[in-house]
Amino acid sequence: MISLTPELDKQSEIPLYQQLFAYIKGQIELGMLRENDRLPSIRQLSVYLSVSKNTVETAYQQLLAEGYIQSRLRSGLYVMPLDRLEGIKESQPARSEVKPSAEPLPPNAINFEYGDVELEHFPVRLWKKCLVDALEECTTEVYGYGDRQGHKGLRSEIARYLYQSRGVVCAPDQIFLSAGTQTMVSLLAQLLPLPESIAMEEPGYNGVRTVLINMGRRIIPMPLEQDGISVDHLKESSASMVYVTPSHQFPLGMIMPVHNRIKLLQWAYERDGYIVEDDFDSELRYQGQPIPALKALDTGDKVIYLGTFSKSFLPGIRLSYMVMPERAAQDFRSKLQAYSQSVSPLIQAAMYRFMKEGYFESHIRKMKKLYQARHRMLLRTIQEQLGSHVGIIGERSGMHLLLDVYGRSGDELVEKALEYGVIAYTPRKHWLHPEACPPSYIMLGFGGLNEQKIREGIIGLRKAWFP
């Protein structure tokens, strides 16, 4: 039997069971503890470390829950084989608008980039199984170009999931798959008779705005109120189509209440226009009761609903979907016949199995708890370390928030943070006119950072900004 000798700090704010869990987990990931190594019993380890049995048991339970160890009947606890995502690091190189210097970025920098997701706990074994099962079927669809609209079974699973999770009622024939939201918006602009001018929240998601501009559309910026887009300003505009993120406004984070959603739908019915609803991270809500998707309230068939697996599952599979209004779906499908499907048929077939077997919903539940814990750590550490120096914006859901660092310049803050090994970003690119972005705003994405890195990163920001 192996021995474990962690350094446990009983004076630390971090509970002992978390310290012990992190130590054993680290030893497994480093290969110091190998597959089938037997762990000490709860009683043995508690005596050896002079800690309570509850401390050891809680750490072991967390390791069991996350799949690092397994319990064998009348034998004990053993280390499980560890799946790894090859070539993936926790923090990717910076892609900041601000180029702090020509020097290379610090090694092991803590990167608060929005869009990174949790990879350490990705269910590699289950995903491999689904990929192999899809390959072994050896069907024409998997090895060919695939259905232009997308894998029929996967579209059925998405329809079922949307009904259960977001209250959206739709048929599989209304669902279209594509390689990412930007690709889907590009198809929309090509295949639907979109108006020349399209309204968007200001600020709003730069990725969609850029596609629309590149497709020759003029953007009409709509101001935001405390709870989302200003419907009154929208009524005064000439727009007959609007792009919105009502469940988690990007990037400011407000959530549109039901009464405003109804006002927005009424605008679409009276204007005979369309609403493009981007529901990009609706699963990740941390405060308050869930609000149904705008599409779920749409009785007049005027909402085009966009969803993605990039936040809830994995960006690398490049899989997004769109629910078209029934009236428009047939015309869109007809025009789509000249286009090949942009998502790999193999990926679609594997994702169909992943959802059908219940793995996806289980993964969502696990990730929501994990992101919620990281979200709590981020808020708590900001309050402890930065306190009254900053305001927090958009903290109720999602995988990012904004800081308003009172009286400071974002460019200066980014530069200073980098000196302390922390990569932070200004959100200005999400304003149609970047100079309108408040200069003191900083954007922090936390999806790809564990709790320890989040805490270290915020402490680094405090040292950089308020020495």
mmCIF file of C-alpha atoms in Angstrom, residues 270-457:
data_model
loop_
_atom_site.group_PDB
_atom_site.id
_atom_site.type_symbol
_atom_site.label_atom_id
_atom_site.label_comp_id
_atom_site.label_asym_id
_atom_site.label_seq_id
_atom_site.Cartn_x
_atom_site.Cartn_y
_atom_site.Cartn_z
ATOM 1 C CA GLU A 270 -46.622 44.178 -35.110
ATOM 2 C CA ARG A 271 -43.563 44.830 -37.311
ATOM 3 C CA ASP A 272 -43.887 41.444 -39.076
ATOM 4 C CA GLY A 273 -40.193 41.033 -38.331
ATOM 5 C CA TYR A 274 -37.884 38.397 -36.889
ATOM 6 C CA ILE A 275 -35.997 38.056 -33.612
ATOM 7 C CA VAL A 276 -32.722 36.107 -33.655
ATOM 8 C CA GLU A 277 -32.328 34.718 -30.129
ATOM 9 C CA ASP A 278 -28.807 33.563 -29.259
ATOM 10 C CA ASP A 279 -29.123 31.288 -26.210
ATOM 11 C CA PHE A 280 -25.385 30.592 -26.033
ATOM 12 C CA ASP A 281 -24.926 29.593 -22.348
ATOM 13 C CA SER A 282 -28.422 29.310 -20.886
ATOM 14 C CA GLU A 283 -27.502 26.190 -18.872
ATOM 15 C CA LEU A 284 -25.128 28.179 -16.667
ATOM 16 C CA ARG A 285 -27.421 30.216 -14.423
ATOM 17 C CA TYR A 286 -26.346 30.688 -10.792
ATOM 18 C CA GLN A 287 -28.948 32.995 -9.247
ATOM 19 C CA GLY A 288 -32.748 33.150 -9.318
ATOM 20 C CA GLN A 289 -35.297 30.985 -11.045
ATOM 21 C CA PRO A 290 -34.805 29.875 -14.679
ATOM 22 C CA ILE A 291 -36.654 31.937 -17.281
ATOM 23 C CA PRO A 292 -37.976 30.175 -20.396
ATOM 24 C CA ALA A 293 -36.318 30.929 -23.695
ATOM 25 C CA LEU A 294 -37.852 33.681 -25.800
ATOM 26 C CA LYS A 295 -38.615 30.977 -28.365
ATOM 27 C CA ALA A 296 -40.709 29.134 -25.763
ATOM 28 C CA LEU A 297 -43.015 32.171 -25.478
ATOM 29 C CA ASP A 298 -43.290 32.719 -29.232
ATOM 30 C CA THR A 299 -46.842 31.996 -30.383
ATOM 31 C CA GLY A 300 -46.465 33.915 -33.646
ATOM 32 C CA ASP A 301 -43.511 31.965 -35.082
ATOM 33 C CA LYS A 302 -41.199 34.974 -35.233
ATOM 34 C CA VAL A 303 -38.129 33.781 -33.283
ATOM 35 C CA ILE A 304 -35.069 32.196 -34.902
ATOM 36 C CA TYR A 305 -33.345 30.333 -32.050
ATOM 37 C CA LEU A 306 -29.555 29.769 -31.973
ATOM 38 C CA GLY A 307 -27.853 27.293 -29.652
ATOM 39 C CA THR A 308 -24.366 25.821 -29.374
ATOM 40 C CA PHE A 309 -22.433 22.959 -27.768
ATOM 41 C CA SER A 310 -19.302 25.112 -27.481
ATOM 42 C CA LYS A 311 -19.945 26.212 -23.885
ATOM 43 C CA SER A 312 -21.908 23.247 -22.557
ATOM 44 C CA PHE A 313 -19.713 20.536 -24.114
ATOM 45 C CA LEU A 314 -16.623 21.269 -26.211
ATOM 46 C CA PRO A 315 -15.693 24.074 -28.651
ATOM 47 C CA GLY A 316 -13.572 21.711 -30.715
ATOM 48 C CA ILE A 317 -16.481 19.693 -32.063
ATOM 49 C CA ARG A 318 -17.691 22.861 -33.876
ATOM 50 C CA LEU A 319 -21.376 22.069 -33.484
ATOM 51 C CA SER A 320 -24.181 24.621 -33.263
ATOM 52 C CA TYR A 321 -27.855 24.470 -34.138
ATOM 53 C CA MET A 322 -30.704 26.722 -35.187
ATOM 54 C CA VAL A 323 -34.463 26.342 -34.749
ATOM 55 C CA MET A 324 -36.245 28.024 -37.633
ATOM 56 C CA PRO A 325 -39.873 29.211 -37.583
ATOM 57 C CA GLU A 326 -42.045 26.651 -39.379
ATOM 58 C CA ARG A 327 -42.954 29.066 -42.173
ATOM 59 C CA ALA A 328 -39.333 29.876 -42.972
ATOM 60 C CA ALA A 329 -37.894 26.370 -42.458
ATOM 61 C CA GLN A 330 -39.189 24.935 -45.727
ATOM 62 C CA ASP A 331 -37.767 27.759 -47.840
ATOM 63 C CA PHE A 332 -34.456 27.615 -45.959
ATOM 64 C CA ARG A 333 -34.263 23.833 -46.427
ATOM 65 C CA SER A 334 -34.890 24.151 -50.152
ATOM 66 C CA LYS A 335 -32.105 26.716 -50.621
ATOM 67 C CA LEU A 336 -29.755 24.667 -48.440
ATOM 68 C CA GLN A 337 -29.674 21.837 -51.001
ATOM 69 C CA ALA A 338 -26.835 23.563 -52.839
ATOM 70 C CA TYR A 339 -24.695 23.570 -49.652
ATOM 71 C CA SER A 340 -22.790 20.709 -48.009
ATOM 72 C CA GLN A 341 -23.145 20.164 -44.270
ATOM 73 C CA SER A 342 -20.295 21.955 -42.446
ATOM 74 C CA VAL A 343 -20.195 19.620 -39.407
ATOM 75 C CA SER A 344 -18.412 16.271 -39.689
ATOM 76 C CA PRO A 345 -21.011 13.472 -40.012
ATOM 77 C CA LEU A 346 -18.889 11.403 -37.623
ATOM 78 C CA ILE A 347 -19.062 14.109 -34.953
ATOM 79 C CA GLN A 348 -22.823 14.394 -35.437
ATOM 80 C CA ALA A 349 -23.328 10.632 -35.143
ATOM 81 C CA ALA A 350 -21.175 10.488 -32.008
ATOM 82 C CA MET A 351 -23.024 13.417 -30.444
ATOM 83 C CA TYR A 352 -26.326 11.693 -31.200
ATOM 84 C CA ARG A 353 -25.189 8.667 -29.186
ATOM 85 C CA PHE A 354 -23.797 10.854 -26.413
ATOM 86 C CA MET A 355 -27.181 12.537 -25.994
ATOM 87 C CA LYS A 356 -29.311 9.430 -26.525
ATOM 88 C CA GLU A 357 -27.464 7.485 -23.806
ATOM 89 C CA GLY A 358 -28.030 10.290 -21.284
ATOM 90 C CA TYR A 359 -24.349 11.192 -21.062
ATOM 91 C CA PHE A 360 -24.903 14.790 -22.161
ATOM 92 C CA GLU A 361 -27.442 15.656 -19.474
ATOM 93 C CA SER A 362 -25.234 14.038 -16.847
ATOM 94 C CA HIS A 363 -22.274 16.064 -18.143
ATOM 95 C CA ILE A 364 -24.310 19.283 -17.998
ATOM 96 C CA ARG A 365 -25.266 18.652 -14.367
ATOM 97 C CA LYS A 366 -21.648 18.013 -13.438
ATOM 98 C CA MET A 367 -20.337 21.054 -15.309
ATOM 99 C CA LYS A 368 -22.972 23.354 -13.835
ATOM 100 C CA LYS A 369 -21.875 22.402 -10.311
ATOM 101 C CA LEU A 370 -18.227 22.807 -11.232
ATOM 102 C CA TYR A 371 -18.688 26.218 -12.895
ATOM 103 C CA GLN A 372 -20.887 27.338 -10.017
ATOM 104 C CA ALA A 373 -18.080 26.527 -7.566
ATOM 105 C CA ARG A 374 -15.602 28.468 -9.718
ATOM 106 C CA HIS A 375 -18.055 31.348 -9.997
ATOM 107 C CA ARG A 376 -18.375 31.483 -6.180
ATOM 108 C CA MET A 377 -14.600 31.394 -5.794
ATOM 109 C CA LEU A 378 -14.204 34.216 -8.320
ATOM 110 C CA LEU A 379 -16.774 36.456 -6.608
ATOM 111 C CA ARG A 380 -15.475 35.699 -3.128
ATOM 112 C CA THR A 381 -11.852 36.384 -4.068
ATOM 113 C CA ILE A 382 -12.729 39.594 -5.925
ATOM 114 C CA GLN A 383 -14.568 40.838 -2.841
ATOM 115 C CA GLU A 384 -11.694 39.826 -0.542
ATOM 116 C CA GLN A 385 -8.823 41.113 -2.676
ATOM 117 C CA LEU A 386 -10.236 44.012 -4.713
ATOM 118 C CA GLY A 387 -13.071 45.109 -2.445
ATOM 119 C CA SER A 388 -14.314 48.657 -2.911
ATOM 120 C CA HIS A 389 -11.839 49.346 -5.739
ATOM 121 C CA VAL A 390 -14.081 47.587 -8.266
ATOM 122 C CA GLY A 391 -17.682 47.013 -9.263
ATOM 123 C CA ILE A 392 -18.868 43.645 -10.554
ATOM 124 C CA ILE A 393 -21.089 43.516 -13.655
ATOM 125 C CA GLY A 394 -23.065 40.532 -14.962
ATOM 126 C CA GLU A 395 -22.345 37.999 -12.240
ATOM 127 C CA ARG A 396 -25.651 36.079 -12.266
ATOM 128 C CA SER A 397 -24.831 33.504 -14.952
ATOM 129 C CA GLY A 398 -22.411 32.379 -17.639
ATOM 130 C CA MET A 399 -18.641 31.930 -17.680
ATOM 131 C CA HIS A 400 -17.462 35.517 -17.535
ATOM 132 C CA LEU A 401 -18.061 38.799 -15.760
ATOM 133 C CA LEU A 402 -16.900 42.375 -16.096
ATOM 134 C CA LEU A 403 -15.003 44.439 -13.550
ATOM 135 C CA ASP A 404 -15.349 48.193 -13.391
ATOM 136 C CA VAL A 405 -11.985 49.195 -11.930
ATOM 137 C CA TYR A 406 -12.905 52.655 -10.734
ATOM 138 C CA GLY A 407 -10.889 55.520 -12.155
ATOM 139 C CA ARG A 408 -8.435 53.363 -14.091
ATOM 140 C CA SER A 409 -7.627 52.727 -17.754
ATOM 141 C CA GLY A 410 -8.202 49.257 -19.171
ATOM 142 C CA ASP A 411 -5.038 49.334 -21.281
ATOM 143 C CA GLU A 412 -2.940 50.230 -18.250
ATOM 144 C CA LEU A 413 -4.637 47.495 -16.201
ATOM 145 C CA VAL A 414 -3.944 44.858 -18.867
ATOM 146 C CA GLU A 415 -0.277 45.890 -19.046
ATOM 147 C CA LYS A 416 0.219 45.793 -15.274
ATOM 148 C CA ALA A 417 -1.591 42.456 -14.922
ATOM 149 C CA LEU A 418 0.749 40.877 -17.463
ATOM 150 C CA GLU A 419 3.756 41.923 -15.392
ATOM 151 C CA TYR A 420 2.372 39.688 -12.632
ATOM 152 C CA GLY A 421 1.663 36.728 -14.901
ATOM 153 C CA VAL A 422 -2.072 37.370 -15.335
ATOM 154 C CA ILE A 423 -3.741 37.881 -18.719
ATOM 155 C CA ALA A 424 -6.853 40.071 -18.595
ATOM 156 C CA TYR A 425 -8.838 41.717 -21.389
ATOM 157 C CA THR A 426 -10.773 44.822 -22.217
ATOM 158 C CA PRO A 427 -14.247 44.149 -23.697
ATOM 159 C CA ARG A 428 -14.175 47.129 -26.068
ATOM 160 C CA LYS A 429 -14.365 45.031 -29.270
ATOM 161 C CA HIS A 430 -17.979 44.187 -28.412
ATOM 162 C CA TRP A 431 -19.017 47.831 -28.884
ATOM 163 C CA LEU A 432 -19.862 48.850 -32.440
ATOM 164 C CA HIS A 433 -17.874 51.991 -31.679
ATOM 165 C CA PRO A 434 -15.104 50.740 -29.329
ATOM 166 C CA GLU A 435 -14.410 54.214 -27.969
ATOM 167 C CA ALA A 436 -17.862 54.078 -26.325
ATOM 168 C CA CYS A 437 -16.743 51.252 -24.026
ATOM 169 C CA PRO A 438 -16.116 52.593 -20.500
ATOM 170 C CA PRO A 439 -12.306 52.680 -20.254
ATOM 171 C CA SER A 440 -12.271 51.130 -16.782
ATOM 172 C CA TYR A 441 -13.955 47.859 -17.836
ATOM 173 C CA ILE A 442 -12.062 44.549 -17.674
ATOM 174 C CA MET A 443 -13.478 41.204 -18.874
ATOM 175 C CA LEU A 444 -12.676 38.030 -16.931
ATOM 176 C CA GLY A 445 -13.554 34.603 -18.324
ATOM 177 C CA PHE A 446 -13.162 31.788 -15.802
ATOM 178 C CA GLY A 447 -14.370 28.640 -17.590
ATOM 179 C CA GLY A 448 -10.894 27.235 -18.255
ATOM 180 C CA LEU A 449 -9.411 27.945 -14.805
ATOM 181 C CA ASN A 450 -9.741 25.813 -11.690
ATOM 182 C CA GLU A 451 -10.511 27.359 -8.307
ATOM 183 C CA GLN A 452 -6.872 27.564 -7.256
ATOM 184 C CA LYS A 453 -5.871 29.353 -10.482
ATOM 185 C CA ILE A 454 -8.816 31.738 -10.161
ATOM 186 C CA ARG A 455 -7.753 32.691 -6.656
ATOM 187 C CA GLU A 456 -4.104 33.063 -7.652
ATOM 188 C CA GLY A 457 -5.128 35.168 -10.659
#
